[in-house]
XYZ file of C-alpha atoms in Angstrom:
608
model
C -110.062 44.258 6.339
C -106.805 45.117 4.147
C -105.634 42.434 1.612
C -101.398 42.528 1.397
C -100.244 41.848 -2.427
C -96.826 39.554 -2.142
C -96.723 38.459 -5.693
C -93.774 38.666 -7.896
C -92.016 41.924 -8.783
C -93.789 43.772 -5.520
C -91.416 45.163 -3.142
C -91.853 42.736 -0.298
C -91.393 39.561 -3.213
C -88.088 41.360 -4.150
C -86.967 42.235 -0.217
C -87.410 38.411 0.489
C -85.509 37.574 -2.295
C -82.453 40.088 -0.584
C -83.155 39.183 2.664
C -83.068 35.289 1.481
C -79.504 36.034 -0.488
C -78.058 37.868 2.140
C -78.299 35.018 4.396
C -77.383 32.515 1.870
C -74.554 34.668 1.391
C -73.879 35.014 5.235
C -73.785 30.919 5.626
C -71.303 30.677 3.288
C -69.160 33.654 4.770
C -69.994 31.990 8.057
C -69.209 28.327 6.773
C -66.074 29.502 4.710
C -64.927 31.500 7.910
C -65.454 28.140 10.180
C -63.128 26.345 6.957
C -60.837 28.841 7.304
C -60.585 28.784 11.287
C -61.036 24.886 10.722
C -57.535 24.944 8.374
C -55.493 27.560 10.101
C -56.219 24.987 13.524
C -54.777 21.946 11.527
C -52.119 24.278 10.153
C -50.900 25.158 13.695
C -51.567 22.126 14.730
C -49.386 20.309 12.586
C -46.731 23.250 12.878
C -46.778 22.652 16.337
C -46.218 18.873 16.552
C -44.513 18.409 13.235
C -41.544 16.394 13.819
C -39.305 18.310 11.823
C -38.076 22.405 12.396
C -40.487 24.911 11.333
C -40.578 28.771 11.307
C -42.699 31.216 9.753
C -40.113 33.857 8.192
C -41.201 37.888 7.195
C -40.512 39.267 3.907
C -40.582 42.705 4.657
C -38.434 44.133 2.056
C -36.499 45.703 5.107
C -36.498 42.832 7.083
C -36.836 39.366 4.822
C -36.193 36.484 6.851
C -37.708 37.919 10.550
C -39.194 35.477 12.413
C -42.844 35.436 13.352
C -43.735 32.153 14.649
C -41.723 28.621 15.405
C -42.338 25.666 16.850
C -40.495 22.960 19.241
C -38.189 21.272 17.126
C -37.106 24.326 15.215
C -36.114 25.743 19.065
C -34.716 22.218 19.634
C -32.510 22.092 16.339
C -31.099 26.210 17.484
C -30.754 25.009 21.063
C -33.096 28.445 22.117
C -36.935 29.758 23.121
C -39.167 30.767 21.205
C -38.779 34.198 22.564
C -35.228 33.985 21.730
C -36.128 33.656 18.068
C -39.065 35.475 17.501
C -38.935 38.870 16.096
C -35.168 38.393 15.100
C -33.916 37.246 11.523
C -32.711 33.428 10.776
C -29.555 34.495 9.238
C -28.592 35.732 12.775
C -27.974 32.181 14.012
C -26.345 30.830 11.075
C -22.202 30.026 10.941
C -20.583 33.349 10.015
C -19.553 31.656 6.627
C -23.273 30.695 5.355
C -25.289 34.262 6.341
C -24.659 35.813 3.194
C -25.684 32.780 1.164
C -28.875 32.413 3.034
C -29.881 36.418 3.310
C -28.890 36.441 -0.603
C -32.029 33.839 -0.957
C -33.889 36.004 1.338
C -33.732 39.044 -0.598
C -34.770 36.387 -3.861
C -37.996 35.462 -2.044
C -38.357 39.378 -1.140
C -38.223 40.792 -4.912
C -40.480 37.962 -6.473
C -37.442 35.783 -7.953
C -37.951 32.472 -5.950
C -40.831 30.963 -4.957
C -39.362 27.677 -3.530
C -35.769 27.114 -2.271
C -33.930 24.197 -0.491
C -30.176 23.298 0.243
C -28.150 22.435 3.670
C -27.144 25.277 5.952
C -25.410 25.469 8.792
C -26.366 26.807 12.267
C -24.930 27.847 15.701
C -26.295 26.340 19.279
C -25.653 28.637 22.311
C -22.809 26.763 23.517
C -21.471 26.966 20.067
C -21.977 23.693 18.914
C -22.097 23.515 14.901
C -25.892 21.903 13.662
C -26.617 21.028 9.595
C -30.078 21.277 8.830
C -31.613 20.502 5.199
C -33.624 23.528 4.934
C -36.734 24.102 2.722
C -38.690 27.535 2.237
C -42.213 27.878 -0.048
C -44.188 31.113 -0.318
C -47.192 31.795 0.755
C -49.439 34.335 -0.974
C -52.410 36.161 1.740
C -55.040 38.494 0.105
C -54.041 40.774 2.302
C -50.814 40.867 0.489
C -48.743 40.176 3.408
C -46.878 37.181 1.788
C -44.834 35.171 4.120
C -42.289 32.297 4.014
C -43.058 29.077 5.713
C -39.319 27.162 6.221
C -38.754 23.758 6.988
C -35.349 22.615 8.937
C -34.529 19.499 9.092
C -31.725 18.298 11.096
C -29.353 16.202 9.529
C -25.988 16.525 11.495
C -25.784 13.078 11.930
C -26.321 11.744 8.424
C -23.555 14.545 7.091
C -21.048 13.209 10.019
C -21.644 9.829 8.873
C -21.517 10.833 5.536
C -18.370 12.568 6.565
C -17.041 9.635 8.547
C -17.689 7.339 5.432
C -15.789 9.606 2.795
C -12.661 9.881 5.463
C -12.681 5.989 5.329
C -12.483 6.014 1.853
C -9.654 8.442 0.891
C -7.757 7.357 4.470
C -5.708 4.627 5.619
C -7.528 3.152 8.527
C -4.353 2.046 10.122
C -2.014 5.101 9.884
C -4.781 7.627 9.532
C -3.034 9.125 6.414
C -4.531 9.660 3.234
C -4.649 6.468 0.840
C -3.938 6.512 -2.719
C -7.322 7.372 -3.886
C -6.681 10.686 -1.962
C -3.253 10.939 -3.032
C -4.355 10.986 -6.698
C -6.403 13.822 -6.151
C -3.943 15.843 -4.098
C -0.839 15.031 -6.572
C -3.134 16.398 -9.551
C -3.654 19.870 -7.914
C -0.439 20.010 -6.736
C 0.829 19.836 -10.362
C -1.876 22.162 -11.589
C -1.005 24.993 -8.955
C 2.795 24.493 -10.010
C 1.864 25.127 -13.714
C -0.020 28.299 -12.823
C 2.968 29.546 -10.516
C 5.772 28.115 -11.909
C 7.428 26.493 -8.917
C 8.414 22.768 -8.254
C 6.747 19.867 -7.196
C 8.167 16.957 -5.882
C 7.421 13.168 -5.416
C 9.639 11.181 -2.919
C 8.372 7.637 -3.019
C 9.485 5.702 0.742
C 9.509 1.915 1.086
C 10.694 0.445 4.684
C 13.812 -1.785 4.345
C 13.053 -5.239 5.084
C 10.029 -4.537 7.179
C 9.289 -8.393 6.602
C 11.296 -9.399 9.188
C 9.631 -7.038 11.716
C 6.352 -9.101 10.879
C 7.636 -12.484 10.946
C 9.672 -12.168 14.261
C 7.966 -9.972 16.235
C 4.275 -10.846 14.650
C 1.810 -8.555 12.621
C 0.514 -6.267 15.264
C 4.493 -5.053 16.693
C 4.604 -4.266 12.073
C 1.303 -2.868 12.660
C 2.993 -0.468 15.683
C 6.018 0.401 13.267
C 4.513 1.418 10.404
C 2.038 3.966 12.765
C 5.124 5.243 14.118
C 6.987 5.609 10.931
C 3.737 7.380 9.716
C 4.052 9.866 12.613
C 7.504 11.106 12.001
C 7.317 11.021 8.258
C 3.958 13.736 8.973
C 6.213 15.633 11.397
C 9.008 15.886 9.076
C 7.397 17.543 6.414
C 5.661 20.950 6.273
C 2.314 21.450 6.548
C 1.629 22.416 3.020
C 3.166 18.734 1.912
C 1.190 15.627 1.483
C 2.221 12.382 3.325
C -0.019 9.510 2.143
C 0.376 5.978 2.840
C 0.520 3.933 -0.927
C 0.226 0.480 0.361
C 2.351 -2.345 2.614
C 5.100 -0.519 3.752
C 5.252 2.087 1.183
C 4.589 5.858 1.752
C 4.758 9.178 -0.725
C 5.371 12.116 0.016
C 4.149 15.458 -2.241
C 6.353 18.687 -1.860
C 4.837 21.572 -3.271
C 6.695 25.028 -3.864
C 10.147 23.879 -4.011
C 12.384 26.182 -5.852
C 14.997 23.455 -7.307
C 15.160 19.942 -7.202
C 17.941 20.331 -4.370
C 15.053 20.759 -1.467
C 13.576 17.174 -2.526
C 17.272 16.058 -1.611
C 17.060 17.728 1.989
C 13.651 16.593 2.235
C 14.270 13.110 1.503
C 17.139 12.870 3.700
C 15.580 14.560 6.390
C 12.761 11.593 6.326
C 15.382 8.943 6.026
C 17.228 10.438 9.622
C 13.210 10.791 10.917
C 12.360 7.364 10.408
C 15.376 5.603 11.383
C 15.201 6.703 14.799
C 15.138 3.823 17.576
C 11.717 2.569 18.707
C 11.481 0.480 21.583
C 8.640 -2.708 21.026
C 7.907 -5.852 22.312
C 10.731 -5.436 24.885
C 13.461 -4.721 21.921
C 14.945 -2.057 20.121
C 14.544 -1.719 16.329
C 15.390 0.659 14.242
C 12.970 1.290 10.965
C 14.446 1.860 7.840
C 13.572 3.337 4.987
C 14.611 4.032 0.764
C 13.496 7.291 -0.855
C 13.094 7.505 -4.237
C 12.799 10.955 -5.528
C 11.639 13.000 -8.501
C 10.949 16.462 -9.506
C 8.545 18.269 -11.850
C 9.936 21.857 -13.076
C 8.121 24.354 -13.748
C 6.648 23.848 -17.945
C 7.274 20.361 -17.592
C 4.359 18.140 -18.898
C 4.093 15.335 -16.278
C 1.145 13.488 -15.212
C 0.484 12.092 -11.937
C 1.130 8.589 -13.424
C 4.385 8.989 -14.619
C 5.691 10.933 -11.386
C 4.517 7.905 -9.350
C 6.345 5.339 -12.167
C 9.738 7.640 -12.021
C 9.821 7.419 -7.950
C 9.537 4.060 -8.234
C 12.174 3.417 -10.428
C 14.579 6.024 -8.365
C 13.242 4.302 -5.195
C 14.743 0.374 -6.771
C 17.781 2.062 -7.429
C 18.164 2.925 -3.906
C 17.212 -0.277 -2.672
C 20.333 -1.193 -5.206
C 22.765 1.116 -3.463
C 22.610 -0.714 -0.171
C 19.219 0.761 1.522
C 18.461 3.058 4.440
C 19.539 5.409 1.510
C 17.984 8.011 -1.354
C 18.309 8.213 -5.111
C 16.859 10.855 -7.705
C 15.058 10.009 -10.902
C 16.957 10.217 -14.377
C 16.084 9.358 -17.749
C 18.961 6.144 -17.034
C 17.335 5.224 -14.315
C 13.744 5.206 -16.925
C 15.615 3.312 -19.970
C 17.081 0.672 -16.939
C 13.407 0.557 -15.228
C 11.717 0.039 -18.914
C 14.206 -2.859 -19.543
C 13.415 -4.688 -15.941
C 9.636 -4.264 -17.266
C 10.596 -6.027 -20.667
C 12.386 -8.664 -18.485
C 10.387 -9.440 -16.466
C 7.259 -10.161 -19.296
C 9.686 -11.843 -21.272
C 10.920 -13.732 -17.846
C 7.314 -14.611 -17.099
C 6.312 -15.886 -20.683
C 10.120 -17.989 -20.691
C 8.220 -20.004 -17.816
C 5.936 -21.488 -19.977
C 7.579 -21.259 -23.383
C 10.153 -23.995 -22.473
C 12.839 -21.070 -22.467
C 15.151 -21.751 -19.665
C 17.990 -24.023 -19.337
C 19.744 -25.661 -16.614
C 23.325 -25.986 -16.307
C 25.580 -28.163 -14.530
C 29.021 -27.571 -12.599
C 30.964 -30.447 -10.859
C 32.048 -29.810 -7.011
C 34.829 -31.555 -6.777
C 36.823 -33.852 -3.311
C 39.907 -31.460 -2.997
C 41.360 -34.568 -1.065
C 41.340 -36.432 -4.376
C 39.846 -34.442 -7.277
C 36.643 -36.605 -7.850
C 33.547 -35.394 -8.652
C 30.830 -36.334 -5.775
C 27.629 -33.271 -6.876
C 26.514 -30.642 -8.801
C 25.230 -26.988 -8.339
C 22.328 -26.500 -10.651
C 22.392 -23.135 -12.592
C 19.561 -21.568 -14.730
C 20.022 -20.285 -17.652
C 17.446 -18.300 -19.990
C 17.916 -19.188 -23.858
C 16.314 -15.351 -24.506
C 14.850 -16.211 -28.579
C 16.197 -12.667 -28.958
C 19.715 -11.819 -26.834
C 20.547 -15.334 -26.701
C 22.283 -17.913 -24.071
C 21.739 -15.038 -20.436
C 23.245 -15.804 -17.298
C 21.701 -15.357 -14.228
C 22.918 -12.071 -13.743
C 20.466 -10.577 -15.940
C 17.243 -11.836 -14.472
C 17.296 -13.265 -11.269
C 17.409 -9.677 -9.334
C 14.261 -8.783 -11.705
C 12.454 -12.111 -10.509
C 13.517 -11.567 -7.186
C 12.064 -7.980 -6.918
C 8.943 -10.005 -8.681
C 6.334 -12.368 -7.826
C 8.065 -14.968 -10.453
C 11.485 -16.014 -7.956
C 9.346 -18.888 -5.917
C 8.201 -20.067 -9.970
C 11.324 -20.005 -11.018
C 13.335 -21.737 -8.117
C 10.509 -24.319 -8.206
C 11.219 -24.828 -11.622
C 14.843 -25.179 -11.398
C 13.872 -27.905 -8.006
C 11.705 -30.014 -10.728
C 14.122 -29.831 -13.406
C 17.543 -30.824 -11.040
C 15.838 -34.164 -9.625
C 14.437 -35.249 -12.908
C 17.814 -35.104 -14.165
C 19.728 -36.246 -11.265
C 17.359 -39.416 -11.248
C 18.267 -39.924 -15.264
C 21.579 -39.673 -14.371
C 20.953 -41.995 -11.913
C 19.388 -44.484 -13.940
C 22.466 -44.317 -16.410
C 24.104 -45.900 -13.751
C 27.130 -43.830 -13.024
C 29.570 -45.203 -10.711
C 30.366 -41.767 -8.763
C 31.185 -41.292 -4.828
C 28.668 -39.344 -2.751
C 29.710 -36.120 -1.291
C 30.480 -35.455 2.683
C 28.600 -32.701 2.196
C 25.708 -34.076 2.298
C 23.427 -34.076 5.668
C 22.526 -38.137 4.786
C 25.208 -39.938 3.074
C 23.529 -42.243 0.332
C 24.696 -45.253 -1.223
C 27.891 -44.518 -2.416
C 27.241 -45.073 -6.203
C 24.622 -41.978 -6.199
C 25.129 -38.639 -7.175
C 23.970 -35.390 -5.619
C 22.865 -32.284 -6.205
C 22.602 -29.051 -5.223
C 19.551 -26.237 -5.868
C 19.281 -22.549 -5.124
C 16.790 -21.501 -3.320
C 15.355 -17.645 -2.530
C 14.611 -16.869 1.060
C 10.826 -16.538 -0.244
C 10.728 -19.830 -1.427
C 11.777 -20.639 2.210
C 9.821 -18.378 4.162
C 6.540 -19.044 2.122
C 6.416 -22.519 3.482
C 6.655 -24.038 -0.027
C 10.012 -25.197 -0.220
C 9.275 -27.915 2.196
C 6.329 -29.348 -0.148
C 7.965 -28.847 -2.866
C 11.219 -30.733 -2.072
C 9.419 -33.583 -0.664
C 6.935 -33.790 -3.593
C 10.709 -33.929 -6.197
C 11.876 -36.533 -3.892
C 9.020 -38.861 -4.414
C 8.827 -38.288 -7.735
C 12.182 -38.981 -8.917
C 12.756 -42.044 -6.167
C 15.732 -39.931 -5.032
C 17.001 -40.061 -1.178
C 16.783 -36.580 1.162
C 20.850 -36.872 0.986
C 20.619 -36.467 -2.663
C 18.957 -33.171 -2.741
C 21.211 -29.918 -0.736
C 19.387 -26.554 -0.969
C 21.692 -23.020 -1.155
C 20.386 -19.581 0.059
C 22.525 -17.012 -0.434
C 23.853 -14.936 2.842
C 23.113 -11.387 1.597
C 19.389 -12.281 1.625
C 19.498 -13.185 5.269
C 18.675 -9.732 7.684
C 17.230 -12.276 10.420
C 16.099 -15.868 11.481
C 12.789 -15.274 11.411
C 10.629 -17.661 12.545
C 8.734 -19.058 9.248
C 12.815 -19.082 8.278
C 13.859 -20.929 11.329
C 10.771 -23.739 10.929
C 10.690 -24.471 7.384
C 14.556 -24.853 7.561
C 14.458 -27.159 10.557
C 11.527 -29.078 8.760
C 13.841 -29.343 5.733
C 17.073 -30.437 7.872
C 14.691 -33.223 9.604
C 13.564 -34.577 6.170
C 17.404 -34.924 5.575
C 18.307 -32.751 3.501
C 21.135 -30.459 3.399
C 21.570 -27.528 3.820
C 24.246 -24.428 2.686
C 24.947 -21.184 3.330
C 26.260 -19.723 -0.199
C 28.457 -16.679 -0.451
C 29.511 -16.901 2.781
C 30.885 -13.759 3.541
C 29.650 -11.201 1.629
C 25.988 -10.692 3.835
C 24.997 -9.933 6.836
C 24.925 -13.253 8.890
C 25.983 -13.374 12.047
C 27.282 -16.422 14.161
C 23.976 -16.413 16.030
C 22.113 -17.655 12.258
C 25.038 -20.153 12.257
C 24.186 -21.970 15.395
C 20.593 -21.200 14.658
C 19.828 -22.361 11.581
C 21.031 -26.236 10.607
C 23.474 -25.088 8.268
C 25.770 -28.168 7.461
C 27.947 -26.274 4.604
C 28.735 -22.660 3.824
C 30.526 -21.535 0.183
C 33.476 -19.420 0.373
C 32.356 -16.869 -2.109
C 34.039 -16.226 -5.323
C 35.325 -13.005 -4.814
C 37.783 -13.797 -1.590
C 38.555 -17.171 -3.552
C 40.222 -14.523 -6.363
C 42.261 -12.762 -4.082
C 44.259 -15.856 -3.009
C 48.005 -15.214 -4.024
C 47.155 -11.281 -4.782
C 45.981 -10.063 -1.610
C 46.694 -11.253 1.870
C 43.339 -9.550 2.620
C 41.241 -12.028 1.248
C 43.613 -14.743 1.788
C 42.931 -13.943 5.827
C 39.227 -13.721 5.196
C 39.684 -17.193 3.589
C 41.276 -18.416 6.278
C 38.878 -17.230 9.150
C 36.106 -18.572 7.442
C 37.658 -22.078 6.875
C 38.397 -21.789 10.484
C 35.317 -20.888 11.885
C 33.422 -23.301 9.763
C 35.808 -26.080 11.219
C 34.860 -25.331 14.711
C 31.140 -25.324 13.788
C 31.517 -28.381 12.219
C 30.549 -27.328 9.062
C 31.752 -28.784 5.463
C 33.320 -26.106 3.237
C 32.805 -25.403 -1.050
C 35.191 -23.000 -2.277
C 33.502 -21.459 -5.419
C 35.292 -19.711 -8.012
C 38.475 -21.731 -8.168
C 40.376 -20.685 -11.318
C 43.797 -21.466 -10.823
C 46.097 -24.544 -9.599
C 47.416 -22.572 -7.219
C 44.397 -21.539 -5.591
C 43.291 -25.218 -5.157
C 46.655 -25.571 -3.475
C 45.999 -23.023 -1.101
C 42.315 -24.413 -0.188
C 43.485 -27.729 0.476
C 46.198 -26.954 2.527
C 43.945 -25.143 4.836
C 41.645 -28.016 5.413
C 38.392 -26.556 2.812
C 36.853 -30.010 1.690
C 35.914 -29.041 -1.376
C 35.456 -26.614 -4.620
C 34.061 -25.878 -7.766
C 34.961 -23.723 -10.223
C 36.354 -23.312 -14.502
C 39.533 -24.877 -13.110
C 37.045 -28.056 -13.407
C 34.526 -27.441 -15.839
C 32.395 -24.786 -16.969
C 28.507 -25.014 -16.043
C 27.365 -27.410 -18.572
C 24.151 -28.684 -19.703
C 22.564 -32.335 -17.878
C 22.758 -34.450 -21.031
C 25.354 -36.498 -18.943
C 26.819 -36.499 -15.574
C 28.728 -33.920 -14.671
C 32.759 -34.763 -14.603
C 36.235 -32.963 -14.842
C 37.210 -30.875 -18.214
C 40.348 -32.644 -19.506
């Protein structure tokens, strides 16, 4: 019987030991091959189902970005098969505009210098429909060397056209669809860049709508809301394509010109809007027709000019077109600057006067032309300026008026007149009251009369305030007569027509001063409860030098007689003039033939 030797170091010890390796070494082969098969199934699994765009791109040096493998939402996002996309390369399907950025990356990946990449790119559907995906690409090193590019596309056309929605909202006017000023800014600055680098003009015409108010307040907010769309429209169409129209806020628009070769196309240009947007629009079963002021100025070539100070010197040529009559267009000069600085300085001195005890009201007498007595008073501001001295109105009520500070000020003056008239009062001056007057008070009590601004009136705080001086100063509705000047009437709006009915019911009077000069009509006569109108100064001059005026005087006495209305002849100078009122039937007048405006320390009464 044989005996078999298996101890260590003989050949069968050290064949086990092989044999035992080898199969240790075959399990893990085997159990790294199951990982492997294990992985590459969750791999394609997840490639499969993931919820986002995937594709498995080539980088063959002569083909980087081929397609091996995709899944469903990556044929989803191109709007294609699979076998559409497989075996062709992703820049194929890309907008004509973003292949060479994306085959550029490509090549990046092919020659080793990228090993991750992401950014947006853009894509084309079958039906050419535009998609934005967020793309990201990793590399993936095999043994084998056959490195490949796993790319994930995400789609996110929808975010970007919100996104895109969002930032039009934000530079645009949401009513007129035309850039805002945020937008304008931005377009103005390269404007003025690109003329620098050429050495061509730009210009800045600066459009505000003449008294668009009265649009809103008598045909309501949505027929404004119709006009200024319209006016929008044609200002767009009458510009070239190249120009910026942007809408600046309210009823102001601005135009940007670009290329001009002298300042004389921005004069075409702005006349050419002006005849655009005063064409007639029907609404609301009328006829209007929009108009509009241009204010224009030009940068030359060399010229140093910000964006700021083109806006500022529109502006100021656009309130010197408001100042030639409207509907019209002025050009920027350095006079127009120096004039524009010194409404600025006004108007912060003007608002500071308000509370620095600064302003003064004067007194002038309207005298009975029947008999010469004094029966009221027109109150007059005037601004005791710590630096120019003793100003008439002349120099600051157009600045306050163009200004938030009018309805202040004529409030102010409102205060002021009843506390004095009531002092006077109490001084107890034996003095008739006037016709005039809508309710005739006791006849030992004087009246007076205020100036009001069509603001004040069509704010709805004139009312208030009158009613809140009456009961302070214990004075009677007949006492008190409010003025508003003719040339700021365009219409009767409504807020006009109710706060000056609400004013005549309280009782107290009202006139129409500088009657004549405007644009009322007979219509605002019979509309509004006008129970006086002044002859204005400049027709009362003409009397005995120009049978012009002297007509005009005596058409307006007329028609005010067959209205019913009371007349005040301002201006009155000469003896001769009174002559000539009288004899014509006007009731009454006012004027240096009877006393300067004079400060309230006493009753008003006659020079000597």
């Amino acid at each position: 019987m044989g005996t078999t030797v298996t101890g260590p170091g003989t050949p069968d010890a050290d064949l086990a030991r092989q044999l035992t390796a080898l199969r240790d070494q075959l399990d893990r082969q085997s159990a790294t091959a199951a990982a492997l098969r294990e992985q590459e199934e969750r791999f394609r699994l997840a490639f499969d189902v993931s919820l986002v765009g995937m594709a498995i791109e080539s980088l063959d040096p002569y083909e980087p970005g081929r397609i091996l493998r995709v899944n469903e939402e990556f044929c989803h996002l191109l709007g294609r098969t699979a076998d559409d996309l497989v075996g062709r390369g992703t820049p194929d399907f890309a907008v004509p505009d973003d292949r060479a950025g994306i085959t550029d990356v490509l090549g990046a990946f092919a020659r080793g210098e990228l090993e991750r990449w992401e950014g947006e790119r853009r894509y084309l559907r079958p039906d050419g429909e535009e998609v934005r995906a967020h793309v990201r690409k990793g590399l993936v090193h095999t043994q084998r060397g056959a490195d490949y590019l796993v790319s994930h596309f995400e789609d996110v056309t929808e975010r970007h056209r919100a996104e895109q929605e969002l930032l039009h909202l934000a530079l645009h006017d949401q009513l007129t669809g035309l850039p805002n000023r945020h937008l304008l800014d931005d377009h103005l600055g390269a404007a003025l860049a690109r003329a620098r680098r050429d050495g061509t003009h730009v210009a800045l015409l600066f459009l505000d709508l003449d008294d668009f108010k009265d649009v809103n307040d008598v045909l309501g907010h949505q027929a404004g809301d119709a006009v200024l769309v319209t006016v929008a429209h044609r200002v767009r169409d009458a510009i070239r394509e190249a120009d910026t129209a942007a809408r600046y806020g309210g009823d102001e628009f601005v135009v940007v010109c670009e290329t001009l070769h002298d300042a004389a196309e921005a004069e075409v240009v702005a006349q050419r809007l002006i005849d655009a947007v005063s064409t007639p629009l029907p609404l609301a079963g009328r006829t209007i027709v929009p108009r509009t002021s241009v204010g224009i100025t030009v940068c030359g070539p060399g010229e140093p000019r910000t964006a700021e100070v083109l806006l500022s010197e529109a502006d100021a040529a656009l309130y010197e077109a408001k100042l030639s009559g409207k509907n019209q267009r002025a050009r920027f000069t350095h006079a127009l600057r120096t004039a524009a600085n010194r409404r600025l300085d006004v108007e912060e001195d003007l608002r500071a006067a308000l509370g620095d005890d600064e302003l003064r009201v004067h007194y002038q007498p309207i005298v009975d032309l029947r008999d010469g007595a004094v029966i009221a008073a027109e109150a007059l501001v005037r601004w005791q300026h710590p630096v120019r001295g003793l100003l008439a109105p002349v120099e600051f009520i157009d600045v306050a008026e163009q200004s938030d500070l009018i309805a202040d000020l004529g409030e102010w003056v409102l205060r002021e007149a009843g506390a004095c008239l009531a002092r006077w009062q109490r001084e107890g001056q034996e003095v008739r009251t006037p016709a005039l007057v809508a309710v005739v008070p006791p006849p030992h009590r004087l009246a007076v009369s205020v100036n009001a601004s069509v603001r004040q009136v069509s704010s709805g705080r004139l009312r208030r305030s009158v009613e809140a001086v009456l009961a302070d100063n214990g004075l009677l509705p007949g006492e008190l007569h409010i003025e508003i000047t003719e040339t700021q009437f365009m219409s009767a709006a409504p807020a006009i027509q109710r706060e000056m009915a609400a004013l005549s019911d309280l009782g107290v009077g009202l006139s129409l001063d500088d009657f004549g000069t405007g644009y009322s009509s007979l219509a605002y006569l019979k509309r509004l409860p006008f129970n006086c109108v002044k002859l204005d100064r400049s027709y009362v001059s003409g009397i005995g030098v120009n049978p012009g005026d002297e007509a005009l005087v005596d058409a307006v006495l007329a028609l005010a007689g067959s209205l019913g209305l009371h007349t005040v002849a301002e201006g009155v100078e000469t003896p001769a003039q009174e002559r000539y009122l009288r004899e014509r039937g006007c009731g009454y007048a006012q004027g240096y033939l009877y006393s300067p405006p004079v400060l309230g320390t006493r009753p008003p009464e006659r020079a000597s």
